[in-house]
C-alpha atoms as a printed R data frame, in Angstrom:
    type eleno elety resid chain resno       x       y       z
1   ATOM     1    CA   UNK     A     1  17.642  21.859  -0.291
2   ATOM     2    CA   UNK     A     2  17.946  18.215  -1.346
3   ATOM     3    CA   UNK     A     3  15.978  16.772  -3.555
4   ATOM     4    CA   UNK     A     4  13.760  14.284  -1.451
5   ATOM     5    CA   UNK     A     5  14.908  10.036  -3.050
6   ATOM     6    CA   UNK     A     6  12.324   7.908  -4.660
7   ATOM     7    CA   UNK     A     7  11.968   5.056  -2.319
8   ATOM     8    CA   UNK     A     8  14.056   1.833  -3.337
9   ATOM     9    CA   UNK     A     9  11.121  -0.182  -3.126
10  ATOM    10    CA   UNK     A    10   6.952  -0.232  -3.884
11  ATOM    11    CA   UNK     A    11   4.673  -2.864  -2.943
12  ATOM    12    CA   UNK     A    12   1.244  -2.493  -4.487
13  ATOM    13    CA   UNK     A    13  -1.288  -3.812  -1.390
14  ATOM    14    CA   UNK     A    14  -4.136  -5.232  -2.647
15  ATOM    15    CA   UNK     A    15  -7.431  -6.824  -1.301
16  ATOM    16    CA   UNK     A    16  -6.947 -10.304  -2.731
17  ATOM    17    CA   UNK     A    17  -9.968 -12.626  -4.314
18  ATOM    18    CA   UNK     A    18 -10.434 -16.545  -5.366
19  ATOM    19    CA   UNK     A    19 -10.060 -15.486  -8.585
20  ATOM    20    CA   UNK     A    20  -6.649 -15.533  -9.667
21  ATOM    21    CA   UNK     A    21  -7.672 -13.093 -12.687
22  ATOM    22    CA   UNK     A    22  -8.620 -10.171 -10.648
23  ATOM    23    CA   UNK     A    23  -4.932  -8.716  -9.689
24  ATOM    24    CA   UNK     A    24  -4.262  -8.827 -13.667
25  ATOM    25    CA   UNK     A    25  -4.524  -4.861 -13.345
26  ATOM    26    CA   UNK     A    26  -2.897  -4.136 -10.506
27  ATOM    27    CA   UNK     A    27  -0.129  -6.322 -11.854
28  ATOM    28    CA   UNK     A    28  -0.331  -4.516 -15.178
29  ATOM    29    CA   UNK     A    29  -0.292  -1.148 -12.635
30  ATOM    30    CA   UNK     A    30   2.632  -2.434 -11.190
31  ATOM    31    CA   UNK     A    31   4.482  -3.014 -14.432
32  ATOM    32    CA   UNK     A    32   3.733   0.323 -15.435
33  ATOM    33    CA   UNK     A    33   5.653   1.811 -12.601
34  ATOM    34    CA   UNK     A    34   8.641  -0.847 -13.086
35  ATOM    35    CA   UNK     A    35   8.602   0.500 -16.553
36  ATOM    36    CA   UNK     A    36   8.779   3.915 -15.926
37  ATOM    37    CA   UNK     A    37  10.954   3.483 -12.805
38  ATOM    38    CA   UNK     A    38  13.456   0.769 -13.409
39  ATOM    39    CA   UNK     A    39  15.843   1.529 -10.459
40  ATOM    40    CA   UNK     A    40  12.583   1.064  -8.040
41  ATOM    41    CA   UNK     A    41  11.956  -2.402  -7.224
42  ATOM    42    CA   UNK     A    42   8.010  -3.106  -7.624
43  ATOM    43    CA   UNK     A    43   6.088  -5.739  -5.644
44  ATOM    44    CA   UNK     A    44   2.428  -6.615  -5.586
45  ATOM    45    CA   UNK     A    45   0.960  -8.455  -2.266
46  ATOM    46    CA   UNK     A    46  -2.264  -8.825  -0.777
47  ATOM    47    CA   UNK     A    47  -4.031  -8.981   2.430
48  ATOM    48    CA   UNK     A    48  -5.764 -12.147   2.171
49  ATOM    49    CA   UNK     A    49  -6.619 -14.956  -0.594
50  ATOM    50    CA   UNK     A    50  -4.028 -14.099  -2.867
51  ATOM    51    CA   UNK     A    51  -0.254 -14.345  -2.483
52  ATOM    52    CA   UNK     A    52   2.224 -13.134  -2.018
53  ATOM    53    CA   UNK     A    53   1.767 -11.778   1.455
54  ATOM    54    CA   UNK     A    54   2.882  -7.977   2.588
55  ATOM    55    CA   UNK     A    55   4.878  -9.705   5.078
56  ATOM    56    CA   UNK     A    56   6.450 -12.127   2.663
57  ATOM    57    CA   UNK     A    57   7.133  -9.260   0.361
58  ATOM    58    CA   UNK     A    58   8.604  -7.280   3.473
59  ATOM    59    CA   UNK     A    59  10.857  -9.993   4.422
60  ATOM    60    CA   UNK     A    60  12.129 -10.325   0.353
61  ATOM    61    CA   UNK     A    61  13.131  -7.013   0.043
62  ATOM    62    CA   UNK     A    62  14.678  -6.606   3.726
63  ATOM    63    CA   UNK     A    63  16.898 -10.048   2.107
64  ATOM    64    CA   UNK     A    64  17.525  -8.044  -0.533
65  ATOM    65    CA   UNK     A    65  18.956  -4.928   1.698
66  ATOM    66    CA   UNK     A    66  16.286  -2.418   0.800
67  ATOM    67    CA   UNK     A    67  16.057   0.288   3.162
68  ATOM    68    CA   UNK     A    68  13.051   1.899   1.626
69  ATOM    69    CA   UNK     A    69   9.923   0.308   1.242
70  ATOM    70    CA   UNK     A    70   6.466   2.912   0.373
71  ATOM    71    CA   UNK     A    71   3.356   0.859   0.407
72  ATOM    72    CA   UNK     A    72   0.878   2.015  -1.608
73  ATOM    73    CA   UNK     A    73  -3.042   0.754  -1.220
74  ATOM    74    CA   UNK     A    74  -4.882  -0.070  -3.978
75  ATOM    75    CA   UNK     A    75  -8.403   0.364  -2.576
76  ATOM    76    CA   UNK     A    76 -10.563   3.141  -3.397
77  ATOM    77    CA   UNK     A    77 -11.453   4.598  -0.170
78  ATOM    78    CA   UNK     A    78 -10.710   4.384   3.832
79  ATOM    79    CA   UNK     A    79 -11.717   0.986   5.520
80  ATOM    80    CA   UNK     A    80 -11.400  -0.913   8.620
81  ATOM    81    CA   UNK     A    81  -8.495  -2.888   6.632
82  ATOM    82    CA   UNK     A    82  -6.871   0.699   5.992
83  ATOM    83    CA   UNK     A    83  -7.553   2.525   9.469
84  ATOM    84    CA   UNK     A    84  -6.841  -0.766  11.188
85  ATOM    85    CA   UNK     A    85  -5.584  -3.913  10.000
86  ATOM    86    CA   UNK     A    86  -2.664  -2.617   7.398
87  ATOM    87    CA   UNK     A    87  -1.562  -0.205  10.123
88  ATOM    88    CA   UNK     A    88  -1.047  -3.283  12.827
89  ATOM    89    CA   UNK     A    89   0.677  -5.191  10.238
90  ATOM    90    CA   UNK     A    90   2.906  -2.492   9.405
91  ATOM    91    CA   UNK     A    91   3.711  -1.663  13.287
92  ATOM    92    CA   UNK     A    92   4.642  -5.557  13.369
93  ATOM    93    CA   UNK     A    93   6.805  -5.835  10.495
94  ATOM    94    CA   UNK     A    94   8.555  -2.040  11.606
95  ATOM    95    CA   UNK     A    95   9.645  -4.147  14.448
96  ATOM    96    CA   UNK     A    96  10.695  -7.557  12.424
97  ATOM    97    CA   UNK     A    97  12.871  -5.423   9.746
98  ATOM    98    CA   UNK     A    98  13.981  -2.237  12.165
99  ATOM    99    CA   UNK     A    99  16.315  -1.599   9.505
100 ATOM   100    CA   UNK     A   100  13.722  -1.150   6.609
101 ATOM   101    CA   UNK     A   101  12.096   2.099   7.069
102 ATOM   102    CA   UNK     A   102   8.020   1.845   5.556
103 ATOM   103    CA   UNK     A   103   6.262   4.165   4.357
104 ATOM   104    CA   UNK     A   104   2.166   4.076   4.323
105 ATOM   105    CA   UNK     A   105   0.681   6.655   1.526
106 ATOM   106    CA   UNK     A   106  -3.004   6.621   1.421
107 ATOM   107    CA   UNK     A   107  -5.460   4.399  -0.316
108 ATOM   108    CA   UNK     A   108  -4.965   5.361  -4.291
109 ATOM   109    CA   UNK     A   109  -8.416   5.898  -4.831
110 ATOM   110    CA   UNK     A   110  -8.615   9.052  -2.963
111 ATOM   111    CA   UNK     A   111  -5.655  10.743  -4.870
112 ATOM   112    CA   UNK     A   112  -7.112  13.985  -5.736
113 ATOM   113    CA   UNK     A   113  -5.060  13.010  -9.231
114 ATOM   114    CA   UNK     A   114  -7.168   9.644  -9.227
115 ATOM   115    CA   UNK     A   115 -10.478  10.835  -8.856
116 ATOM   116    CA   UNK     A   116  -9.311  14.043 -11.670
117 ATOM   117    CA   UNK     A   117  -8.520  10.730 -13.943
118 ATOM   118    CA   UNK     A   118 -11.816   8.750 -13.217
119 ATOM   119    CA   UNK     A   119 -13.835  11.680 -13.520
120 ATOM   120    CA   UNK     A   120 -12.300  12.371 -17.223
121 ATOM   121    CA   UNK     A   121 -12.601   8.689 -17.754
122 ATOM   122    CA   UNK     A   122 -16.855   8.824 -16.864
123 ATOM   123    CA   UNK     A   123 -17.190  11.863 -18.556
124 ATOM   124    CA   UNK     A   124 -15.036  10.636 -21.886
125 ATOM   125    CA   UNK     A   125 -16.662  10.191 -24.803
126 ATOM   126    CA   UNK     A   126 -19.361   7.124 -25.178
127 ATOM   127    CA   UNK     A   127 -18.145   4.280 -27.336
């Protein structure tokens, strides 16, 4: 049986906000992964507010001849941007980069691995 391939690319999908301080974790999240992955190419983009965009990340990495692109949301739970808006966008840019196969995991937050680690975080001991 083969051993399934880590996708050749990651874009972190993020809400966005005015303030230009508020992705400073996901991008340390994203550096993380870089670091532990370095044959993965990492990308952060965001829906709105922020840039880049997931499109303009899309289109970058189909330029640089990724097949392979797994977008992961960094929200905590389901939302109309999950269930509907990030699924359009993804149908749309499916049929801009045919060649670029994406893959859509679920929003982080609800990673039964996640919660496990927020749960140990609340319940760790008091400062």
């Amino acid at each position: 049986m083969p051993l399934e391939q880590p996708p050749q690319a990651l874009i972190f999908f993020a809400h966005g906000s005015r303030n230009p301080a508020w992705a400073s974790a996901m991008e340390r999240l994203r550096e993380m992964v870089a670091e532990r992955s370095p044959t993965t190419v990492t990308r952060l983009a965001f829906l709105e507010t922020q840039n880049p965009s997931l499109e303009a990340c899309v289109a970058e990495l189909a330029g640089l001849e990724m097949t392979r692109i797994r977008v992961v949301p960094l929200f905590m739970a389901s939302s109309g941007h999950l269930t509907r808006d990030l699924p359009a966008l993804l149908e749309m840019l499916g049929q801009r980069f045919p060649q670029v196969a994406l893959e859509l995991l679920g929003p982080v937050g609800e990673a039964p691995e996640v919660m496990a680690a927020m749960a140990a975080y609340a319940l760790g001991p008091v400062a």
